[in-house]
Short mmCIF file of C-alpha atoms and ligand atoms in Angstrom, two decimals:
data_model
loop_
_atom_site.label_atom_id
_atom_site.label_comp_id
_atom_site.label_asym_id
_atom_site.label_seq_id
_atom_site.Cartn_x
_atom_site.Cartn_y
_atom_site.Cartn_z
CA MET A 1 15.05 2.33 44.08
CA PRO A 2 12.77 5.13 42.86
CA LYS A 3 9.72 3.85 41.04
CA LYS A 4 9.66 4.02 37.29
CA THR A 5 7.06 6.20 35.60
CA THR A 6 5.03 5.01 32.64
CA ILE A 7 3.62 7.33 30.01
CA SER A 8 0.73 5.70 28.14
CA LEU A 9 -0.87 7.39 25.16
CA ILE A 10 -3.80 5.31 23.91
CA LYS A 11 -6.18 6.50 21.23
CA CYS A 12 -9.26 5.39 19.40
CA ASP A 13 -11.82 6.72 16.95
CA VAL A 14 -15.09 6.08 18.74
CA GLY A 15 -17.28 8.40 16.72
CA SER A 16 -17.28 11.90 15.38
CA LEU A 17 -19.53 14.91 14.94
CA ALA A 18 -20.53 15.67 11.36
CA GLY A 19 -18.63 12.92 9.55
CA HIS A 20 -15.11 11.88 10.51
CA HIS A 21 -13.78 15.26 11.50
CA VAL A 22 -13.73 15.93 15.24
CA VAL A 23 -14.37 14.40 18.69
CA PRO A 24 -17.39 16.16 20.23
CA LYS A 25 -17.68 17.28 23.86
CA PRO A 26 -19.91 14.44 25.18
CA LEU A 27 -17.19 11.90 24.32
CA PHE A 28 -14.54 14.02 26.05
CA ASN A 29 -16.82 14.08 29.09
CA VAL A 30 -16.95 10.27 29.25
CA ALA A 31 -13.16 10.05 29.05
CA GLU A 32 -12.61 12.82 31.63
CA LYS A 33 -15.06 11.16 34.05
CA ASN A 34 -13.48 7.70 33.77
CA LEU A 35 -9.88 8.84 33.99
CA LYS A 36 -10.68 11.14 36.91
CA ARG A 37 -12.20 8.19 38.74
CA ALA A 38 -9.15 6.03 37.93
CA ALA A 39 -6.88 8.80 39.29
CA GLU A 40 -8.95 9.04 42.49
CA LYS A 41 -8.62 5.28 42.94
CA GLY A 42 -4.85 5.55 42.46
CA LEU A 43 -4.69 3.45 39.29
CA ILE A 44 -3.20 6.37 37.35
CA ASN A 45 -1.41 9.42 38.76
CA ASN A 46 -2.88 11.98 36.39
CA PHE A 47 -3.99 12.35 32.79
CA LEU A 48 -4.91 14.55 29.90
CA VAL A 49 -7.71 13.96 27.41
CA PHE A 50 -7.38 15.62 24.01
CA ASN A 51 -8.21 14.92 20.38
CA ALA A 52 -6.49 14.61 17.04
CA GLY A 53 -9.35 15.13 14.61
CA ASP A 54 -11.82 12.29 15.18
CA ASP A 55 -9.47 10.38 17.51
CA LEU A 56 -9.98 10.47 21.26
CA GLU A 57 -6.56 10.56 22.92
CA LEU A 58 -5.95 9.36 26.49
CA LEU A 59 -2.60 10.44 27.93
CA MET A 60 -2.09 8.72 31.29
CA LEU A 61 0.85 8.74 33.71
CA HIS A 62 1.17 5.88 36.15
CA GLU A 63 3.59 3.39 37.70
CA LYS A 64 2.20 0.12 36.37
CA GLY A 65 4.58 -0.37 33.44
CA GLU A 66 3.92 -0.85 29.73
CA GLN A 67 1.17 -3.14 28.43
CA ASN A 68 -0.42 -3.25 31.87
CA ILE A 69 -3.75 -5.05 31.88
CA GLU A 70 -5.48 -2.60 34.27
CA ILE A 71 -4.39 0.45 32.28
CA HIS A 72 -5.37 -1.11 28.96
CA GLU A 73 -8.70 -2.23 30.39
CA LEU A 74 -9.32 1.31 31.66
CA ALA A 75 -8.67 2.64 28.14
CA TRP A 76 -10.80 -0.06 26.52
CA ASN A 77 -13.75 0.46 28.88
CA THR A 78 -13.49 4.21 28.38
CA PHE A 79 -13.57 3.86 24.60
CA ARG A 80 -16.42 1.37 24.89
CA GLU A 81 -18.47 3.75 27.02
CA ALA A 82 -17.65 6.71 24.73
CA ALA A 83 -18.71 4.58 21.74
CA ASP A 84 -22.01 3.81 23.49
CA LYS A 85 -22.49 7.54 24.00
CA ALA A 86 -21.69 8.08 20.33
CA LEU A 87 -24.28 5.44 19.39
CA GLU A 88 -26.89 7.06 21.61
CA LEU A 89 -26.28 10.45 19.93
CA LYS A 90 -26.12 8.76 16.52
CA LEU A 91 -22.69 10.30 15.98
CA TYR A 92 -20.87 9.20 12.88
CA GLY A 93 -18.70 6.08 12.89
CA ALA A 94 -19.64 5.15 16.47
CA GLY A 95 -17.20 2.54 17.77
CA GLN A 96 -15.28 2.63 14.46
CA ASP A 97 -11.93 1.45 15.81
CA LEU A 98 -13.21 -1.03 18.40
CA LEU A 99 -12.56 -4.06 16.24
CA LYS A 100 -13.13 -6.72 18.87
CA ASN A 101 -16.13 -7.24 21.12
CA ALA A 102 -14.52 -8.16 24.40
CA PHE A 103 -11.32 -7.02 26.10
CA VAL A 104 -8.66 -9.73 26.20
CA GLY A 105 -5.90 -8.28 28.38
CA ASN A 106 -4.31 -5.76 26.04
CA VAL A 107 -5.73 -3.23 23.58
CA CYS A 108 -2.90 -3.85 21.08
CA GLY A 109 -4.36 -5.54 18.01
CA MET A 110 -7.92 -4.70 19.04
CA GLY A 111 -8.18 -1.40 17.20
CA PRO A 112 -6.94 1.38 19.50
CA GLY A 113 -3.42 2.76 18.87
CA VAL A 114 -0.86 2.65 21.69
CA ALA A 115 2.45 4.37 22.42
CA GLU A 116 3.95 3.62 25.83
CA MET A 117 7.22 4.34 27.52
CA GLU A 118 8.46 3.36 30.96
CA ILE A 119 11.15 5.74 32.17
CA ASP A 120 13.48 6.43 35.05
CA GLU A 121 12.66 10.10 35.58
CA ARG A 122 15.60 12.39 35.00
CA ALA A 123 16.15 15.46 37.22
CA SER A 124 13.91 17.25 34.74
CA ASP A 125 12.18 15.29 32.00
CA PRO A 126 10.57 17.27 29.17
CA VAL A 127 8.29 15.14 26.98
CA VAL A 128 6.48 15.93 23.75
CA VAL A 129 3.61 13.74 22.56
CA PHE A 130 2.45 13.89 18.96
CA ALA A 131 -0.90 12.70 17.61
CA ALA A 132 -1.97 12.74 13.95
CA ASP A 133 -5.29 12.18 12.20
CA LYS A 134 -6.07 10.90 8.67
CA THR A 135 -2.74 9.16 8.23
CA SER A 136 -0.81 6.08 9.37
CA ALA A 137 2.17 4.88 11.42
CA GLY A 138 4.85 5.23 8.74
CA SER A 139 4.12 8.95 8.62
CA PHE A 140 6.31 9.41 11.68
CA ASN A 141 9.35 7.81 10.02
CA TYR A 142 10.43 11.03 8.36
CA PRO A 143 10.25 13.34 11.41
CA LEU A 144 11.73 10.67 13.75
CA PHE A 145 14.65 10.20 11.38
CA ARG A 146 15.22 13.93 11.24
CA MET A 147 14.96 14.34 15.03
CA PHE A 148 17.26 11.50 16.05
CA ALA A 149 19.50 10.82 13.06
CA ASP A 150 19.83 13.91 10.89
CA PRO A 151 22.56 16.34 11.94
CA MET A 152 21.11 18.92 9.55
CA ASN A 153 17.98 18.96 11.74
CA THR A 154 19.35 18.20 15.18
CA ALA A 155 22.38 20.31 15.96
CA GLY A 156 22.94 18.28 19.14
CA LEU A 157 24.09 15.32 17.04
CA VAL A 158 27.07 17.49 16.11
CA ILE A 159 27.48 19.80 19.09
CA ASP A 160 26.50 17.80 22.21
CA PRO A 161 29.04 15.11 23.22
CA ASN A 162 26.19 13.19 24.91
CA MET A 163 24.56 12.69 21.52
CA THR A 164 27.46 12.08 19.18
CA GLY A 165 27.30 8.33 19.99
CA GLY A 166 24.05 8.21 17.98
CA PHE A 167 20.71 6.49 18.44
CA LYS A 168 19.26 3.01 17.87
CA PHE A 169 16.03 2.59 15.95
CA GLU A 170 13.61 -0.33 16.16
CA VAL A 171 11.76 -0.71 12.87
CA VAL A 172 8.66 -2.88 12.53
CA ASP A 173 7.76 -4.60 9.29
CA THR A 174 3.98 -4.27 9.57
CA VAL A 175 3.34 -6.76 6.78
CA GLU A 176 5.41 -9.66 8.12
CA ASN A 177 5.06 -8.60 11.76
CA LYS A 178 8.76 -8.67 12.61
CA SER A 179 11.26 -6.05 13.75
CA ILE A 180 14.90 -5.08 13.46
CA ILE A 181 17.18 -2.68 15.36
CA LEU A 182 19.53 -0.43 13.41
CA LYS A 183 22.13 1.96 14.81
CA CYS A 184 22.80 5.44 13.46
CA PRO A 185 25.00 6.95 12.19
CA GLU A 186 26.69 3.64 11.21
CA GLU A 187 23.61 2.05 9.64
CA MET A 188 21.88 5.22 8.49
CA TYR A 189 21.65 4.17 4.86
CA GLU A 190 20.16 0.77 5.73
CA LEU A 191 17.69 2.50 8.04
CA LEU A 192 16.64 4.83 5.26
CA ALA A 193 16.37 1.90 2.84
CA LEU A 194 13.64 0.51 5.09
CA ILE A 195 11.80 3.48 6.52
CA GLY A 196 11.42 5.29 3.20
CA THR A 197 8.78 2.63 2.47
CA VAL A 198 6.29 4.30 4.77
CA GLY A 199 3.36 2.00 3.96
CA ARG A 200 5.20 -1.03 5.31
CA TYR A 201 7.94 -0.10 7.77
CA ALA A 202 7.44 2.03 10.85
CA ILE A 203 9.87 3.16 13.53
CA SER A 204 8.50 1.91 16.83
CA ARG A 205 11.17 2.80 19.42
CA ILE A 206 14.39 4.81 19.68
CA TRP A 207 17.12 4.61 22.32
CA ARG A 208 20.27 6.65 22.89
CA ALA A 209 23.03 4.27 21.90
CA ALA A 210 25.51 5.22 24.65
CA ASP A 211 23.28 4.12 27.54
CA ASN A 212 20.12 2.63 25.99
CA LEU A 213 18.03 5.50 27.36
CA ILE A 214 14.57 5.17 25.81
CA CYS A 215 13.72 8.40 24.02
CA ALA A 216 10.87 7.70 21.59
CA ALA A 217 7.96 5.27 21.26
CA SER A 218 5.25 5.26 18.63
CA SER A 219 2.17 3.26 17.71
CA VAL A 220 2.67 0.97 14.73
CA SER A 221 -0.63 -0.86 14.38
CA LYS A 222 -2.18 -1.29 10.94
CA LEU A 223 -5.92 -1.51 11.30
CA SER A 224 -6.31 -2.87 7.81
CA LEU A 225 -4.01 -5.76 8.65
CA ILE A 226 -5.92 -6.49 11.86
CA ALA A 227 -9.33 -6.37 10.21
CA GLY A 228 -8.27 -7.60 6.76
CA LYS A 229 -10.16 -4.74 5.15
CA TYR A 230 -10.27 -0.96 5.12
CA VAL A 231 -11.37 0.31 8.54
CA GLY A 232 -9.74 3.73 8.55
CA LYS A 233 -6.08 4.64 8.68
CA ASP A 234 -4.15 4.14 11.87
CA ASP A 235 -3.88 7.75 12.94
CA PRO A 236 -0.59 7.32 14.84
CA VAL A 237 0.64 8.67 18.17
CA MET A 238 4.15 8.97 19.57
CA ILE A 239 5.98 9.95 22.74
CA THR A 240 9.37 11.66 22.58
CA ARG A 241 11.73 12.82 25.34
CA ALA A 242 13.81 15.96 25.00
CA GLN A 243 16.81 17.95 26.19
CA HIS A 244 19.96 17.28 28.19
CA GLY A 245 21.66 14.81 25.87
CA LEU A 246 18.54 14.24 23.72
CA PRO A 247 17.17 16.44 20.93
CA ALA A 248 15.96 19.79 22.31
CA VAL A 249 12.21 20.40 22.15
CA GLY A 250 12.97 22.81 19.30
CA GLU A 251 14.83 20.04 17.46
CA LEU A 252 11.86 17.69 17.92
CA LEU A 253 9.62 20.35 16.38
CA ALA A 254 11.97 21.48 13.59
CA PRO A 255 10.93 18.73 11.10
CA PHE A 256 7.45 20.29 11.12
CA MET A 257 8.63 23.75 10.00
CA HIS A 258 7.78 22.46 6.53
CA SER A 259 4.91 20.26 5.53
CA TYR A 260 5.58 16.83 4.03
CA PHE A 261 3.42 14.22 2.34
CA VAL A 262 1.78 11.33 4.15
CA GLN A 263 -0.59 8.51 3.21
CA GLY A 264 -4.20 8.77 4.33
CA TRP A 265 -6.49 11.76 3.93
CA MET A 266 -9.85 11.12 2.25
CA ARG A 267 -10.90 7.45 2.56
CA GLY A 268 -7.34 6.57 3.58
CA SER A 269 -6.62 6.49 -0.14
CA HIS A 270 -4.61 9.61 -0.94
CA TRP A 271 -1.31 11.32 -0.44
CA GLY A 272 -1.75 14.54 1.47
CA PRO A 273 0.41 17.16 3.15
CA LEU A 274 0.67 16.90 6.93
CA MET A 275 -0.39 20.11 8.65
CA PRO A 276 0.92 20.97 12.15
CA VAL A 277 -1.90 22.61 14.13
CA GLY A 278 -2.81 23.73 17.63
CA LEU A 279 -5.62 21.93 19.45
CA LYS A 280 -8.24 24.44 18.35
CA ALA A 281 -7.60 23.50 14.70
CA SER A 282 -7.38 19.78 15.43
CA LYS A 283 -10.23 18.88 13.09
CA CYS A 284 -10.14 17.45 9.61
CA THR A 285 -12.36 19.36 7.20
CA ALA A 286 -11.16 19.96 3.63
CA PHE A 287 -11.40 16.64 1.73
CA ASP A 288 -11.47 15.15 5.26
CA GLY A 289 -8.18 16.83 6.06
CA PRO A 290 -5.59 17.77 5.25
CA PRO A 291 -4.02 15.23 7.60
CA ARG A 292 -3.17 17.06 10.82
CA ILE A 293 -0.79 16.68 13.70
CA VAL A 294 -0.80 18.19 17.19
CA ALA A 295 2.16 18.31 19.60
CA LEU A 296 1.77 18.70 23.36
CA GLY A 297 4.71 19.35 25.65
CA PHE A 298 4.86 18.75 29.39
CA GLN A 299 7.23 17.88 32.23
CA VAL A 300 7.14 14.48 33.90
CA SER A 301 7.33 15.14 37.61
CA ASN A 302 7.21 12.42 40.30
CA GLY A 303 5.09 10.10 38.24
CA LYS A 304 2.77 12.82 36.96
CA ILE A 305 2.38 15.47 34.32
CA ALA A 306 3.59 18.52 36.30
CA CYS A 307 0.51 20.49 37.45
CA ASP A 308 -0.41 23.95 38.66
CA SER A 309 -1.50 24.53 42.26
CA ASP A 310 -5.07 23.43 41.39
CA GLY A 311 -3.81 20.09 40.09
CA VAL A 312 -4.39 21.04 36.45
CA PRO A 313 -1.69 19.59 34.15
CA LEU A 314 0.64 22.18 32.65
CA VAL A 315 0.60 21.46 28.94
CA ALA A 316 2.10 23.44 26.05
CA ASP A 317 0.14 23.34 22.78
CA LEU A 318 3.34 23.52 20.74
CA PHE A 319 2.01 23.91 17.18
CA ASP A 320 -0.33 26.72 18.28
CA ASP A 321 2.35 29.11 17.15
CA PRO A 322 2.98 31.41 14.14
CA ALA A 323 6.34 29.59 13.76
CA PHE A 324 4.33 26.84 12.02
CA ALA A 325 2.24 29.18 9.86
CA LEU A 326 4.53 28.64 6.88
CA ALA A 327 4.13 24.86 7.14
CA ARG A 328 0.37 25.32 7.29
CA ARG A 329 0.45 27.58 4.21
CA GLU A 330 2.62 25.08 2.36
CA ALA A 331 0.29 22.29 3.39
CA MET A 332 -2.73 24.09 1.96
CA HIS A 333 -0.87 25.04 -1.20
CA ASN A 334 0.17 21.43 -1.76
CA ALA A 335 -3.25 20.15 -0.74
CA CYS A 336 -4.86 22.24 -3.44
CA MET A 337 -2.29 21.14 -6.01
CA LEU A 338 -2.93 17.48 -5.28
CA ARG A 339 -6.70 17.87 -5.26
CA ARG A 340 -6.61 19.39 -8.73
CA MET A 341 -5.39 15.96 -9.86
CA GLY A 342 -8.50 14.24 -8.48
CA GLU A 343 -8.29 10.46 -8.66
CA PHE A 344 -5.09 10.28 -10.66
CA GLU A 345 -1.85 9.00 -9.14
CA PRO A 346 0.20 10.31 -7.42
CA ALA A 347 -2.71 12.16 -5.75
CA ARG A 348 -4.27 8.76 -5.09
CA LEU A 349 -2.19 6.04 -3.42
CA GLY A 350 -0.57 3.35 -5.55
CA SER A 351 -2.47 0.14 -6.25
CA GLU A 352 -0.65 -1.85 -3.52
CA GLU A 353 -1.86 0.58 -0.88
CA MET A 354 -5.36 0.65 -2.36
CA GLU A 355 -5.66 -3.08 -1.82
CA TYR A 356 -7.24 -2.64 1.58
CA THR A 357 -9.68 0.07 0.52
CA THR A 358 -13.24 -0.16 -0.74
CA ILE A 359 -12.08 0.45 -4.33
CA GLN A 360 -11.58 -3.33 -4.53
CA GLN A 361 -15.34 -3.84 -4.39
CA VAL A 362 -15.75 -1.40 -7.27
CA LEU A 363 -13.06 -3.12 -9.34
CA ALA A 364 -14.44 -6.59 -8.56
CA LYS A 365 -17.67 -5.70 -10.35
CA LEU A 366 -15.72 -5.00 -13.55
CA GLY A 367 -13.78 -8.26 -13.37
CA GLU A 368 -15.90 -10.42 -15.70
CA ARG A 369 -16.25 -7.70 -18.30
CA PHE A 370 -12.54 -7.76 -19.10
CA LYS A 371 -11.84 -9.65 -22.33
CA PRO A 372 -8.40 -10.76 -23.57
CA VAL A 373 -6.80 -8.18 -25.86
CA LYS A 374 -6.56 -9.59 -29.40
CA GLU A 375 -3.02 -9.64 -30.75
C1 F6R B 1 -10.34 8.45 6.55
C2 F6R B 1 -11.71 8.69 6.98
C3 F6R B 1 -12.65 9.40 6.09
C4 F6R B 1 -13.70 8.43 5.50
C5 F6R B 1 -14.65 9.14 4.54
C6 F6R B 1 -15.75 8.21 4.04
O1 F6R B 1 -9.62 7.80 7.53
O2 F6R B 1 -12.10 8.31 8.06
O3 F6R B 1 -11.98 10.10 5.08
O4 F6R B 1 -13.05 7.38 4.85
O5 F6R B 1 -15.28 10.23 5.16
O6 F6R B 1 -16.40 7.68 5.13
P1 F6R B 1 -17.67 6.71 5.06
O7 F6R B 1 -17.31 5.60 4.14
O8 F6R B 1 -17.87 6.33 6.48
O9 F6R B 1 -18.80 7.56 4.53
MG1 MG B 2 -13.54 8.28 11.91
MG1 MG B 3 -9.02 9.39 12.85
#
């Protein structure tokens, strides 16, 4: 039996240059050094280090399966070392997402975000990974629904007989920590009833219904629920597979032709438009944003990201394209519109979502000064 290949995308905010906006070069260097060493030792087959704003992203291909202790420890130690570097340079928010002191077998629930997928490689296996900054897991509900359930987005759901059987969605209730699987198109309305509540429900995995082929996996952690207080949004990542009976790469990207609103942005407390950008614009500036997303495409080839003859991974920076200029313009237009409203809802998140932010400390101080209203 051919070995299965695992794609692990593990990310963490370990510190940023000039506020919370970008991962600086010295932190990339730590990650590159550690993952290169792990590849030389044969723990991983190859890797790519990139950033989504202030999040350091480790994309690793290997054959150890999901939730593997050695892979998670490699990621944890790498983030730890990068956080130490950030501390040494007095970068901002050094070690921000490392919520626990010691590694306990798995980075899930310790701060870093994880999307992993173990696959049987197809004859040719195109994959697109997405990483967003200044937002949270539920922000991927809308594009994932459009990619895998909406025939107005994904023509293959109508035209390709390998897709007309639909897809199954695993949805996690991040508040009660339980999950449910719903099948589309039959249960599309029930799915929407859940995933429209983006602050609570998040799509975690998707399979093709006909043969249970795994085709999407995303991170669903809620840092605020782990830490019990505001510690930054969860800046999600996801892995999607494309083509040949799955959405085409172009269908995976189509939901981003327009911007849409997500929770996060400044202080994790505002609605903001998501802006698709290439890696060179993967930095959050205006009002700590607007929230941004990058998409990288590659081919999985014999357990690796397919490489050139020098062993350098071949990676397509998919949003680095004028095709997404309109979405970027819309995002800025809507960003400015929302910012004109300042701290008034709906620019600011609703009170339920603000519960885990520092505004509670401000409100607590006013508590005693409230007097009953006389009838
Ligand atoms: C949002 C984020 C930033 C910070 C903001 C204030 O996820 O990381 O918007 O919340 O820059 O940061 P502090 O409180 O560290 O000054
Ligand atoms: Mg940060
Ligand atoms: Mg971040």
